[in-house]
Structure formats: structure tokens, C-alpha cells
Amino acid sequence: MKSEYVQISRILKNYDLCEYCTGRLISKLVGKQPSKSLGKKYLKKFGKSNNTKCYVCKNIFENLDSMLSNIFEKSSNLDFKTFNLGLILKNSFLERDDLIKSKFKIKGIENLKFAISAEMSKKISRRTKSKRIINDPELLIQANFKDESSTIRTKPIFVYGRYNKKIRKLPQKQISCKSCNGIGCHNCNFRGLKNIESIESKISNLLTQKFEGNQVKINWIGGEDQSSLVLGNGRPFFAKILNPKKRNRILRKSSNLEGISLSELKKILIQPKGSISFKSKVSIIVDTEKPILLAHLKKLDILKNTKIHDLSKDKKSITKQIYQIRYKKLGKTSFRLDLFADGGIPIKLFIQTSDVTPNISQLLGNNCQCRKIDFKNIIV
């Protein structure tokens, strides 16, 4: 033990250290856990004052209150039970710490950054009644000691639901804000979207108000034209609420908004990655260039259980399947087409002459156009 005391004496003789850094740097030598009380004990034992400025940390441990106050102020209105803390320190702090450890061959102790983080986390936990975790915390704190600032970011909330669209001339998606290209800025109130009425805006407004989030990103399970209706059980979607302040709010399963109704709403842990396969029951009103006869429409029977190939827009061949098909002549140059098919078929291109093969116009030998497309049911 004598050699350890000599080593401690050399360290304290050459450098003025605070109680925190003393306890940390000598902990391995004395076989104790690093602590302020350990440092205080050995500073007193070797007759060193703790009133001088610490060579390593410049007494940063005694001046954490201003940073913590900033963090507490920013997080006071947030719902969270777990957090993680990241630090940005000037390189000179770490260099001085490494210099002493190298000079006195001190190994296996926590570094200065870890020690500051542990001390702050202990106080944050006590004040906010929360727990620090590394993986997937509800609150992420960044304390920047270079400019004495802090930033707070909360874990996103994920929501699953379905919507029914009851009115026509309502687009599904918003247009991204031209000023920020969807990132979020003052012009769009940090929503990233242009202020137009759409299904996306209605869902986004509901969820941002409910959870007091900054922005909502929606992952659509298929899409429809603005003139189409979505009936039956509705179209599924996943929503990601960014930087929510309130995460403990109760989300009702259904909600009626002007023009659309939401159902099956629920918070989920995380949204699925990648594309999600689905099938749709679709009713299409088709107009033809030349008069159409029922005998002509019977040619469409060939489409049952047929693979549809989409080569449009320089895509690699995308294959979808039609499972059921029905048709009904409505007038001299119009008919209704009911399909049960894989989601993702570009219906307008499937009806008119295009790179989607086979397509209705080619099968009938008659130029066809969609007048109306309504979704009767969507099955995931």
C-alpha cells in the first residue's frame, strides 16, 4: 500500500485537483469506487486545499447547476420516464485528464466525460423521477459545455390507424413546403408542409395537437386519387410524431374529421420497416372512345388470376396479380369494372394504353379512360 500512497502523493503534489477528480484518479490505487467523498478524504489526508481551481476540470463539477437549470427548464413540460445524456466538452479538458493518466500510468478508471455525465444524470434522475438508459430513451439530452447550451429531443411516438374518405376532391398527401423542402421552417410553422387541406393535414393536425409534437410523418399503405372515395374498413397508415411533448395522452380509437373518419387508432412501439403488401377491392368507372358491347367486355375474363407487369417510368418490372374481376355495362361508351387485386397497381395506367401489361385498352381494342376510382376495401 506504501507505493500507492507515494503515487497519490506525487499526483497531489504536482497538480491541484478538486474532490471529484481526486476521487476518480486515485480510485484504482486505493481499490475504492470513485466519489467526491473519497477525493475529500485523501485531499485532507495529504493536506491539500480543495479551494483551488482544479487542473483537470476547472471546477466544472461545482458549476453544473446552471447547465442543469437550463435542462430542467426545457424539460419541465415534457412527459418522460427514461432519458439519456450526451456531453460536448472542450478538448482541453480531456487532454489534461489524459496527460495525468499517462504521466502516472493510471489505467482502468472512468474518464472525465463519463464522470461528469454520471454526476449530472444522478441529479436529473432525482429531480425528474426518471431513469437513465442507453438504448431507446424517451428523452435525449445534449449538454454542450463549449457554449453552455443544451438541446432536448424526445423519442417519436408511432401510431397505427385507418381512414375512410367520404368526400371527393380531397387529396391524400400534403405538398412539401417549398422554403424548406419538407424539413420544417418558420414559413410552415416547422411542419414541413404547405398549408392546404388534405387527408395528411387532417391526420397531422389531430396528432400534433394530441401529443404536442413538432411534425408528423405518415407512411401510407397505398394511395388514391383526390376524386376517389375510400370505403369499407378504410386505408391503413402509420404515423410518426416527431419530438412530442406529451406521450401519456389517451388516444381514442376513432375520430370523425371533416370529410374523413379515423378508426383503429392506437399507439404502437415502432412502425414496420419496408413496404407492406396489401390487397384492394376497387370499383372503377371506365369511359371508352368507341361504343362498347357486353360481348367485348367478356374479353376481360382472361384477367382473373393474371399477373400484371408495370414497366412505366423506367422501373424494373413490378408484378402484381388480379384475383377477381367483374364488369357491368353502364352506357353506350361506359362500364364499371370491379377488381380484387394486389395493392400497388397503377390503375389509371392499367385502364389506358400504357407500359402496364396487359391493360384494358389493349384487351378491348378501344381507348379507355378512368372517370372514377373508388376503394371498397383494403386488406393487409
mmCIF file of C-alpha atoms in Angstrom:
data_model
loop_
_atom_site.group_PDB
_atom_site.id
_atom_site.type_symbol
_atom_site.label_atom_id
_atom_site.label_comp_id
_atom_site.label_asym_id
_atom_site.label_seq_id
_atom_site.Cartn_x
_atom_site.Cartn_y
_atom_site.Cartn_z
ATOM 1 C CA MET A 1 0.000 0.000 0.000
ATOM 2 C CA LYS A 2 3.026 2.205 0.570
ATOM 3 C CA SER A 3 3.741 2.512 -3.140
ATOM 4 C CA GLU A 4 0.145 3.588 -3.758
ATOM 5 C CA TYR A 5 0.457 6.335 -1.156
ATOM 6 C CA VAL A 6 3.666 7.521 -2.808
ATOM 7 C CA GLN A 7 1.877 7.617 -6.152
ATOM 8 C CA ILE A 8 -1.051 9.588 -4.699
ATOM 9 C CA SER A 9 1.373 11.968 -3.006
ATOM 10 C CA ARG A 10 3.150 12.615 -6.321
ATOM 11 C CA ILE A 11 -0.130 13.294 -8.122
ATOM 12 C CA LEU A 12 -1.407 15.736 -5.497
ATOM 13 C CA LYS A 13 1.987 17.415 -5.111
ATOM 14 C CA ASN A 14 2.205 18.168 -8.840
ATOM 15 C CA TYR A 15 -1.417 19.083 -9.555
ATOM 16 C CA ASP A 16 -4.237 20.939 -7.835
ATOM 17 C CA LEU A 17 -7.299 18.737 -8.105
ATOM 18 C CA CYS A 18 -10.905 19.016 -6.924
ATOM 19 C CA GLU A 19 -12.546 16.407 -4.723
ATOM 20 C CA TYR A 20 -14.296 14.809 -7.737
ATOM 21 C CA CYS A 21 -11.169 14.425 -9.891
ATOM 22 C CA THR A 22 -9.057 13.299 -6.933
ATOM 23 C CA GLY A 23 -11.553 10.579 -6.055
ATOM 24 C CA ARG A 24 -11.709 9.468 -9.675
ATOM 25 C CA LEU A 25 -7.958 9.450 -10.380
ATOM 26 C CA ILE A 26 -6.917 7.600 -7.196
ATOM 27 C CA SER A 27 -9.867 5.154 -7.048
ATOM 28 C CA LYS A 28 -7.933 2.312 -8.696
ATOM 29 C CA LEU A 29 -4.904 2.887 -6.475
ATOM 30 C CA VAL A 30 -6.905 2.538 -3.242
ATOM 31 C CA GLY A 31 -9.377 -0.055 -4.515
ATOM 32 C CA LYS A 32 -12.460 2.104 -3.936
ATOM 33 C CA GLN A 33 -15.331 3.398 -6.060
ATOM 34 C CA PRO A 34 -14.677 6.938 -7.364
ATOM 35 C CA SER A 35 -16.598 9.564 -5.390
ATOM 36 C CA LYS A 36 -16.445 13.104 -4.100
ATOM 37 C CA SER A 37 -16.138 11.840 -0.504
ATOM 38 C CA LEU A 38 -13.152 9.652 -1.450
ATOM 39 C CA GLY A 39 -11.411 12.650 -3.007
ATOM 40 C CA LYS A 40 -12.226 14.836 0.006
ATOM 41 C CA LYS A 41 -10.766 12.218 2.369
ATOM 42 C CA TYR A 42 -7.415 11.998 0.546
ATOM 43 C CA LEU A 43 -7.089 15.719 -0.066
ATOM 44 C CA LYS A 44 -7.428 16.198 3.691
ATOM 45 C CA LYS A 45 -5.044 13.313 4.401
ATOM 46 C CA PHE A 46 -2.336 14.883 2.251
ATOM 47 C CA GLY A 47 -3.018 18.405 3.468
ATOM 48 C CA LYS A 48 -4.263 19.726 0.153
ATOM 49 C CA SER A 49 -6.801 22.545 -0.078
ATOM 50 C CA ASN A 50 -9.971 21.986 -2.097
ATOM 51 C CA ASN A 51 -10.440 25.716 -2.641
ATOM 52 C CA THR A 52 -8.040 25.970 -5.585
ATOM 53 C CA LYS A 53 -9.073 25.600 -9.219
ATOM 54 C CA CYS A 54 -8.841 22.003 -10.424
ATOM 55 C CA TYR A 55 -6.158 21.488 -13.066
ATOM 56 C CA VAL A 56 -8.245 18.918 -14.964
ATOM 57 C CA CYS A 57 -11.862 20.080 -14.877
ATOM 58 C CA LYS A 58 -11.508 23.760 -13.833
ATOM 59 C CA ASN A 59 -14.107 23.049 -11.113
ATOM 60 C CA ILE A 60 -16.779 22.121 -13.625
ATOM 61 C CA PHE A 61 -18.419 19.815 -11.069
ATOM 62 C CA GLU A 62 -19.102 22.777 -8.781
ATOM 63 C CA ASN A 63 -20.703 24.705 -11.645
ATOM 64 C CA LEU A 64 -23.159 22.177 -13.068
ATOM 65 C CA ASP A 65 -26.212 23.951 -11.641
ATOM 66 C CA SER A 66 -26.540 26.488 -14.459
ATOM 67 C CA MET A 67 -26.482 23.727 -17.096
ATOM 68 C CA LEU A 68 -28.895 21.601 -15.081
ATOM 69 C CA SER A 69 -31.248 24.567 -14.616
ATOM 70 C CA ASN A 70 -31.283 25.042 -18.377
ATOM 71 C CA ILE A 71 -32.117 21.352 -18.876
ATOM 72 C CA PHE A 72 -34.829 21.348 -16.195
ATOM 73 C CA GLU A 73 -36.456 24.430 -17.706
ATOM 74 C CA LYS A 74 -36.581 22.906 -21.193
ATOM 75 C CA SER A 75 -37.862 19.533 -19.983
ATOM 76 C CA SER A 76 -40.348 20.778 -17.360
ATOM 77 C CA ASN A 77 -43.407 20.324 -19.612
ATOM 78 C CA LEU A 78 -42.347 17.000 -21.171
ATOM 79 C CA ASP A 79 -43.642 13.508 -20.388
ATOM 80 C CA PHE A 80 -40.748 11.074 -19.919
ATOM 81 C CA LYS A 81 -39.697 8.236 -17.650
ATOM 82 C CA THR A 82 -36.339 7.463 -19.246
ATOM 83 C CA PHE A 83 -33.551 9.650 -20.618
ATOM 84 C CA ASN A 84 -30.006 9.565 -21.885
ATOM 85 C CA LEU A 85 -27.417 12.310 -21.640
ATOM 86 C CA GLY A 86 -24.693 13.269 -24.094
ATOM 87 C CA LEU A 87 -21.915 15.779 -23.408
ATOM 88 C CA ILE A 88 -19.800 18.071 -25.541
ATOM 89 C CA LEU A 89 -16.610 19.191 -23.758
ATOM 90 C CA LYS A 90 -13.698 21.300 -24.866
ATOM 91 C CA ASN A 91 -10.840 19.070 -25.981
ATOM 92 C CA SER A 92 -8.525 20.742 -23.475
ATOM 93 C CA PHE A 93 -10.449 19.137 -20.574
ATOM 94 C CA LEU A 94 -9.916 15.656 -21.958
ATOM 95 C CA GLU A 95 -6.316 16.369 -22.882
ATOM 96 C CA ARG A 96 -5.455 17.413 -19.312
ATOM 97 C CA ASP A 97 -7.173 14.322 -17.958
ATOM 98 C CA ASP A 98 -5.255 12.078 -20.374
ATOM 99 C CA LEU A 99 -1.983 13.824 -19.534
ATOM 100 C CA ILE A 100 -2.202 12.951 -15.814
ATOM 101 C CA LYS A 101 -3.327 9.392 -16.511
ATOM 102 C CA SER A 102 -0.437 8.924 -18.947
ATOM 103 C CA LYS A 103 2.171 10.585 -16.717
ATOM 104 C CA PHE A 104 1.307 8.451 -13.684
ATOM 105 C CA LYS A 105 0.355 5.353 -15.664
ATOM 106 C CA ILE A 106 -3.210 5.323 -14.324
ATOM 107 C CA LYS A 107 -5.381 2.772 -16.113
ATOM 108 C CA GLY A 108 -8.866 1.323 -15.786
ATOM 109 C CA ILE A 109 -10.636 4.375 -14.377
ATOM 110 C CA GLU A 110 -13.607 6.302 -15.718
ATOM 111 C CA ASN A 111 -12.718 9.315 -17.833
ATOM 112 C CA LEU A 112 -13.712 12.887 -17.061
ATOM 113 C CA LYS A 113 -16.586 12.928 -19.556
ATOM 114 C CA PHE A 114 -18.114 9.799 -18.037
ATOM 115 C CA ALA A 115 -17.766 11.214 -14.521
ATOM 116 C CA ILE A 116 -19.488 14.499 -15.395
ATOM 117 C CA SER A 117 -22.248 12.620 -17.202
ATOM 118 C CA ALA A 118 -22.781 10.290 -14.228
ATOM 119 C CA GLU A 119 -22.985 13.199 -11.780
ATOM 120 C CA MET A 120 -25.460 15.112 -13.939
ATOM 121 C CA SER A 121 -27.556 12.011 -14.612
ATOM 122 C CA LYS A 122 -27.837 11.335 -10.893
ATOM 123 C CA LYS A 123 -29.221 14.837 -10.321
ATOM 124 C CA ILE A 124 -31.549 14.678 -13.336
ATOM 125 C CA SER A 125 -32.940 11.326 -12.176
ATOM 126 C CA ARG A 126 -33.548 12.635 -8.681
ATOM 127 C CA ARG A 127 -35.198 15.850 -9.854
ATOM 128 C CA THR A 128 -37.391 14.400 -12.618
ATOM 129 C CA LYS A 129 -38.044 10.947 -11.092
ATOM 130 C CA SER A 130 -36.764 9.322 -14.267
ATOM 131 C CA LYS A 131 -34.148 6.720 -15.113
ATOM 132 C CA ARG A 132 -31.146 6.965 -17.389
ATOM 133 C CA ILE A 133 -30.966 4.250 -20.049
ATOM 134 C CA ILE A 134 -28.677 3.933 -23.067
ATOM 135 C CA ASN A 135 -30.988 2.258 -25.579
ATOM 136 C CA ASP A 136 -34.119 3.968 -26.856
ATOM 137 C CA PRO A 137 -34.731 6.583 -24.127
ATOM 138 C CA GLU A 138 -37.873 8.728 -24.197
ATOM 139 C CA LEU A 139 -35.764 11.883 -23.801
ATOM 140 C CA LEU A 140 -32.348 12.615 -25.290
ATOM 141 C CA ILE A 141 -30.400 15.474 -23.691
ATOM 142 C CA GLN A 142 -27.290 17.060 -25.182
ATOM 143 C CA ALA A 143 -25.303 19.293 -22.825
ATOM 144 C CA ASN A 144 -22.796 21.481 -24.658
ATOM 145 C CA PHE A 145 -20.175 22.862 -22.287
ATOM 146 C CA LYS A 146 -18.387 24.626 -25.142
ATOM 147 C CA ASP A 147 -21.110 27.249 -25.395
ATOM 148 C CA GLU A 148 -23.059 26.492 -22.168
ATOM 149 C CA SER A 149 -26.195 25.386 -24.053
ATOM 150 C CA SER A 150 -28.405 22.318 -24.052
ATOM 151 C CA THR A 151 -30.727 20.690 -26.563
ATOM 152 C CA ILE A 152 -33.654 18.396 -25.812
ATOM 153 C CA ARG A 153 -35.193 15.849 -28.159
ATOM 154 C CA THR A 154 -37.950 13.363 -27.356
ATOM 155 C CA LYS A 155 -38.459 9.887 -28.744
ATOM 156 C CA PRO A 156 -41.018 9.752 -31.590
ATOM 157 C CA ILE A 157 -44.464 8.306 -30.983
ATOM 158 C CA PHE A 158 -45.775 5.816 -33.561
ATOM 159 C CA VAL A 159 -49.475 5.492 -34.335
ATOM 160 C CA TYR A 160 -51.375 2.986 -36.472
ATOM 161 C CA GLY A 161 -54.835 3.653 -37.858
ATOM 162 C CA ARG A 162 -57.185 3.544 -40.846
ATOM 163 C CA TYR A 163 -59.084 6.299 -42.604
ATOM 164 C CA ASN A 164 -62.290 6.376 -44.623
ATOM 165 C CA LYS A 165 -62.610 9.165 -47.155
ATOM 166 C CA LYS A 166 -66.208 10.326 -47.528
ATOM 167 C CA ILE A 167 -65.847 13.272 -49.932
ATOM 168 C CA ARG A 168 -64.272 13.795 -53.324
ATOM 169 C CA LYS A 169 -61.751 16.475 -54.323
ATOM 170 C CA LEU A 170 -59.686 15.917 -51.173
ATOM 171 C CA PRO A 171 -56.039 14.938 -51.859
ATOM 172 C CA GLN A 172 -54.352 12.277 -49.779
ATOM 173 C CA LYS A 173 -50.975 13.962 -49.386
ATOM 174 C CA GLN A 174 -49.796 17.415 -48.490
ATOM 175 C CA ILE A 175 -47.375 19.381 -50.643
ATOM 176 C CA SER A 176 -43.954 19.866 -49.043
ATOM 177 C CA CYS A 177 -43.066 23.409 -48.018
ATOM 178 C CA LYS A 178 -41.052 24.966 -50.851
ATOM 179 C CA SER A 179 -38.976 27.036 -48.435
ATOM 180 C CA CYS A 180 -37.510 24.043 -46.586
ATOM 181 C CA ASN A 181 -38.348 21.054 -48.830
ATOM 182 C CA GLY A 182 -40.259 19.348 -46.009
ATOM 183 C CA ILE A 183 -37.639 19.740 -43.280
ATOM 184 C CA GLY A 184 -39.562 22.331 -41.274
ATOM 185 C CA CYS A 185 -39.096 26.103 -41.037
ATOM 186 C CA HIS A 186 -40.793 29.297 -39.814
ATOM 187 C CA ASN A 187 -42.791 29.621 -43.045
ATOM 188 C CA CYS A 188 -44.566 26.286 -42.444
ATOM 189 C CA ASN A 189 -44.610 26.528 -38.645
ATOM 190 C CA PHE A 190 -41.999 23.733 -38.650
ATOM 191 C CA ARG A 191 -44.497 21.227 -40.073
ATOM 192 C CA GLY A 192 -42.599 20.804 -43.360
ATOM 193 C CA LEU A 193 -45.896 21.030 -45.278
ATOM 194 C CA LYS A 194 -47.707 23.648 -47.336
ATOM 195 C CA ASN A 195 -50.950 24.790 -45.744
ATOM 196 C CA ILE A 196 -53.538 23.046 -47.940
ATOM 197 C CA GLU A 197 -56.439 20.841 -46.910
ATOM 198 C CA SER A 198 -55.744 17.149 -47.326
ATOM 199 C CA ILE A 199 -56.067 13.828 -45.520
ATOM 200 C CA GLU A 200 -52.460 14.228 -44.411
ATOM 201 C CA SER A 201 -53.094 17.687 -42.942
ATOM 202 C CA LYS A 202 -56.172 16.484 -41.051
ATOM 203 C CA ILE A 203 -54.375 13.495 -39.520
ATOM 204 C CA SER A 204 -51.267 15.584 -38.800
ATOM 205 C CA ASN A 205 -53.255 18.325 -37.073
ATOM 206 C CA LEU A 206 -55.077 15.797 -34.888
ATOM 207 C CA LEU A 207 -51.870 14.059 -33.779
ATOM 208 C CA THR A 208 -49.756 17.198 -33.284
ATOM 209 C CA GLN A 209 -52.462 18.703 -31.087
ATOM 210 C CA LYS A 210 -52.950 15.470 -29.146
ATOM 211 C CA PHE A 211 -49.257 14.845 -28.400
ATOM 212 C CA GLU A 212 -47.956 18.406 -28.905
ATOM 213 C CA GLY A 213 -45.425 17.237 -31.481
ATOM 214 C CA ASN A 214 -43.433 19.315 -33.929
ATOM 215 C CA GLN A 215 -44.202 17.353 -37.061
ATOM 216 C CA VAL A 216 -45.934 14.187 -38.305
ATOM 217 C CA LYS A 217 -44.545 11.854 -40.969
ATOM 218 C CA ILE A 218 -47.057 9.421 -42.479
ATOM 219 C CA ASN A 219 -46.290 6.090 -44.115
ATOM 220 C CA TRP A 220 -49.223 5.340 -46.428
ATOM 221 C CA ILE A 221 -50.391 1.838 -47.299
ATOM 222 C CA GLY A 222 -51.246 2.647 -50.891
ATOM 223 C CA GLY A 223 -52.869 5.794 -52.202
ATOM 224 C CA GLU A 224 -55.804 7.155 -54.147
ATOM 225 C CA ASP A 225 -56.719 9.997 -56.455
ATOM 226 C CA GLN A 226 -58.188 13.113 -54.848
ATOM 227 C CA SER A 227 -61.527 12.387 -56.531
ATOM 228 C CA SER A 228 -61.688 8.828 -55.155
ATOM 229 C CA LEU A 229 -63.563 7.594 -52.101
ATOM 230 C CA VAL A 230 -62.147 5.153 -49.553
ATOM 231 C CA LEU A 231 -64.930 2.966 -48.176
ATOM 232 C CA GLY A 232 -65.232 -0.314 -46.259
ATOM 233 C CA ASN A 233 -62.732 -0.812 -43.447
ATOM 234 C CA GLY A 234 -60.587 2.131 -44.611
ATOM 235 C CA ARG A 235 -56.991 2.581 -45.749
ATOM 236 C CA PRO A 236 -54.287 1.719 -43.180
ATOM 237 C CA PHE A 237 -51.499 4.166 -42.353
ATOM 238 C CA PHE A 238 -48.631 4.574 -39.910
ATOM 239 C CA ALA A 239 -47.805 7.960 -38.400
ATOM 240 C CA LYS A 240 -44.588 9.080 -36.716
ATOM 241 C CA ILE A 241 -44.956 12.077 -34.379
ATOM 242 C CA LEU A 242 -41.635 13.886 -34.067
ATOM 243 C CA ASN A 243 -40.467 15.447 -30.794
ATOM 244 C CA PRO A 244 -43.747 15.026 -28.868
ATOM 245 C CA LYS A 245 -44.051 16.867 -25.555
ATOM 246 C CA LYS A 246 -46.876 14.693 -24.238
ATOM 247 C CA ARG A 247 -46.669 10.928 -24.616
ATOM 248 C CA ASN A 248 -49.093 9.834 -21.879
ATOM 249 C CA ARG A 249 -52.209 11.163 -23.579
ATOM 250 C CA ILE A 250 -55.037 8.708 -24.250
ATOM 251 C CA LEU A 251 -55.712 8.199 -27.973
ATOM 252 C CA ARG A 252 -59.321 7.375 -28.802
ATOM 253 C CA LYS A 253 -59.783 4.502 -31.259
ATOM 254 C CA SER A 254 -61.931 6.556 -33.640
ATOM 255 C CA SER A 255 -62.271 10.170 -34.653
ATOM 256 C CA ASN A 256 -64.525 11.983 -37.116
ATOM 257 C CA LEU A 257 -62.847 14.805 -39.012
ATOM 258 C CA GLU A 258 -64.452 16.868 -41.750
ATOM 259 C CA GLY A 259 -64.531 14.655 -44.832
ATOM 260 C CA ILE A 260 -62.736 11.667 -43.288
ATOM 261 C CA SER A 261 -63.191 9.315 -40.354
ATOM 262 C CA LEU A 262 -60.389 7.547 -38.487
ATOM 263 C CA SER A 263 -60.628 4.108 -36.886
ATOM 264 C CA GLU A 264 -58.428 1.504 -35.163
ATOM 265 C CA LEU A 265 -56.188 4.302 -33.861
ATOM 266 C CA LYS A 266 -53.587 3.051 -31.400
ATOM 267 C CA LYS A 267 -50.059 3.800 -30.262
ATOM 268 C CA ILE A 268 -47.504 1.173 -31.295
ATOM 269 C CA LEU A 269 -43.894 0.630 -30.268
ATOM 270 C CA ILE A 270 -42.461 1.077 -33.775
ATOM 271 C CA GLN A 271 -43.739 1.087 -37.334
ATOM 272 C CA PRO A 272 -42.822 -1.784 -39.692
ATOM 273 C CA LYS A 273 -39.825 -1.277 -41.958
ATOM 274 C CA GLY A 274 -40.004 -1.638 -45.722
ATOM 275 C CA SER A 275 -43.061 -1.908 -47.933
ATOM 276 C CA ILE A 276 -46.196 -3.633 -46.672
ATOM 277 C CA SER A 277 -48.123 -5.869 -49.067
ATOM 278 C CA PHE A 278 -51.881 -5.420 -49.258
ATOM 279 C CA LYS A 279 -54.857 -6.185 -51.492
ATOM 280 C CA SER A 280 -57.637 -3.847 -52.609
ATOM 281 C CA LYS A 281 -61.241 -4.178 -53.761
ATOM 282 C CA VAL A 282 -61.676 -1.394 -56.298
ATOM 283 C CA SER A 283 -64.655 -0.135 -58.303
ATOM 284 C CA ILE A 284 -63.736 1.758 -61.482
ATOM 285 C CA ILE A 285 -65.988 3.673 -63.876
ATOM 286 C CA VAL A 286 -64.426 3.469 -67.354
ATOM 287 C CA ASP A 287 -65.221 5.626 -70.402
ATOM 288 C CA THR A 288 -64.461 4.238 -73.867
ATOM 289 C CA GLU A 289 -63.669 6.042 -77.098
ATOM 290 C CA LYS A 290 -65.832 3.724 -79.218
ATOM 291 C CA PRO A 291 -69.148 2.094 -78.299
ATOM 292 C CA ILE A 292 -68.762 -0.977 -76.113
ATOM 293 C CA LEU A 293 -70.789 -4.199 -76.129
ATOM 294 C CA LEU A 294 -71.159 -6.807 -73.395
ATOM 295 C CA ALA A 295 -69.540 -9.307 -75.744
ATOM 296 C CA HIS A 296 -66.456 -7.089 -75.839
ATOM 297 C CA LEU A 297 -66.315 -6.934 -72.046
ATOM 298 C CA LYS A 298 -66.194 -10.728 -71.803
ATOM 299 C CA LYS A 299 -62.632 -10.498 -73.116
ATOM 300 C CA LEU A 300 -61.739 -9.181 -69.662
ATOM 301 C CA ASP A 301 -62.418 -12.602 -68.085
ATOM 302 C CA ILE A 302 -58.882 -13.518 -69.080
ATOM 303 C CA LEU A 303 -57.607 -11.151 -66.364
ATOM 304 C CA LYS A 304 -58.768 -13.371 -63.498
ATOM 305 C CA ASN A 305 -55.660 -14.683 -61.653
ATOM 306 C CA THR A 306 -53.484 -12.880 -64.202
ATOM 307 C CA LYS A 307 -50.131 -11.245 -63.428
ATOM 308 C CA ILE A 308 -49.882 -7.535 -64.247
ATOM 309 C CA HIS A 309 -46.448 -6.151 -65.192
ATOM 310 C CA ASP A 310 -45.584 -2.492 -64.680
ATOM 311 C CA LEU A 311 -42.681 -1.177 -66.786
ATOM 312 C CA SER A 312 -43.646 2.504 -66.547
ATOM 313 C CA LYS A 313 -41.166 5.280 -65.654
ATOM 314 C CA ASP A 314 -38.078 3.156 -66.329
ATOM 315 C CA LYS A 315 -38.918 0.855 -63.453
ATOM 316 C CA LYS A 316 -37.734 -2.680 -63.191
ATOM 317 C CA SER A 317 -40.648 -4.968 -63.923
ATOM 318 C CA ILE A 318 -43.070 -4.894 -60.982
ATOM 319 C CA THR A 319 -45.523 -7.774 -60.940
ATOM 320 C CA LYS A 320 -48.940 -7.698 -59.291
ATOM 321 C CA GLN A 321 -51.874 -10.086 -59.509
ATOM 322 C CA ILE A 322 -55.587 -9.712 -60.164
ATOM 323 C CA TYR A 323 -57.599 -12.304 -58.202
ATOM 324 C CA GLN A 324 -61.189 -11.458 -59.144
ATOM 325 C CA ILE A 325 -62.805 -9.348 -61.851
ATOM 326 C CA ARG A 326 -66.396 -8.315 -62.556
ATOM 327 C CA TYR A 327 -67.836 -5.845 -65.044
ATOM 328 C CA LYS A 328 -71.144 -4.232 -65.937
ATOM 329 C CA LYS A 329 -72.073 -2.197 -68.983
ATOM 330 C CA LEU A 330 -73.429 1.199 -67.915
ATOM 331 C CA GLY A 331 -73.975 3.009 -71.204
ATOM 332 C CA LYS A 332 -73.020 3.127 -74.840
ATOM 333 C CA THR A 333 -69.435 4.146 -74.030
ATOM 334 C CA SER A 334 -69.022 3.323 -70.355
ATOM 335 C CA PHE A 335 -68.822 0.351 -67.990
ATOM 336 C CA ARG A 336 -67.974 -0.443 -64.383
ATOM 337 C CA LEU A 337 -65.027 -2.655 -63.544
ATOM 338 C CA ASP A 338 -64.715 -4.274 -60.093
ATOM 339 C CA LEU A 339 -61.318 -5.722 -59.161
ATOM 340 C CA PHE A 340 -59.851 -7.593 -56.232
ATOM 341 C CA ALA A 341 -56.113 -7.262 -56.749
ATOM 342 C CA ASP A 342 -52.729 -6.689 -55.176
ATOM 343 C CA GLY A 343 -52.184 -3.147 -53.992
ATOM 344 C CA GLY A 344 -49.807 -1.015 -55.975
ATOM 345 C CA ILE A 345 -51.268 -1.489 -59.457
ATOM 346 C CA PRO A 346 -51.312 1.956 -61.165
ATOM 347 C CA ILE A 347 -54.992 1.762 -62.033
ATOM 348 C CA LYS A 348 -55.169 4.649 -64.486
ATOM 349 C CA LEU A 349 -52.261 3.196 -66.466
ATOM 350 C CA PHE A 350 -53.837 -0.252 -66.250
ATOM 351 C CA ILE A 351 -57.001 1.124 -67.886
ATOM 352 C CA GLN A 352 -55.442 3.227 -70.657
ATOM 353 C CA THR A 353 -52.831 2.286 -73.235
ATOM 354 C CA SER A 354 -49.509 2.250 -71.378
ATOM 355 C CA ASP A 355 -46.459 0.243 -70.346
ATOM 356 C CA VAL A 356 -48.602 -1.706 -67.882
ATOM 357 C CA THR A 357 -49.360 -5.062 -69.496
ATOM 358 C CA PRO A 358 -51.859 -6.411 -70.083
ATOM 359 C CA ASN A 359 -54.092 -3.332 -69.947
ATOM 360 C CA ILE A 360 -57.797 -2.789 -70.545
ATOM 361 C CA SER A 361 -57.470 -0.588 -73.649
ATOM 362 C CA GLN A 362 -55.326 -3.174 -75.451
ATOM 363 C CA LEU A 363 -57.548 -6.093 -74.452
ATOM 364 C CA LEU A 364 -60.678 -4.322 -75.707
ATOM 365 C CA GLY A 365 -59.054 -2.687 -78.736
ATOM 366 C CA ASN A 366 -60.699 0.519 -77.534
ATOM 367 C CA ASN A 367 -59.090 3.567 -75.934
ATOM 368 C CA CYS A 368 -60.295 3.706 -72.320
ATOM 369 C CA GLN A 369 -60.004 6.304 -69.567
ATOM 370 C CA CYS A 370 -60.838 6.252 -65.861
ATOM 371 C CA ARG A 371 -63.692 8.502 -64.893
ATOM 372 C CA LYS A 372 -63.844 7.458 -61.263
ATOM 373 C CA ILE A 373 -61.985 5.089 -58.921
ATOM 374 C CA ASP A 374 -63.379 4.125 -55.502
ATOM 375 C CA PHE A 375 -61.767 1.778 -52.991
ATOM 376 C CA LYS A 376 -64.340 -0.591 -51.439
ATOM 377 C CA ASN A 377 -61.998 -2.409 -49.093
ATOM 378 C CA ILE A 378 -58.279 -2.664 -48.292
ATOM 379 C CA ILE A 379 -56.862 -5.838 -46.781
ATOM 380 C CA VAL A 380 -53.411 -6.012 -45.166
#
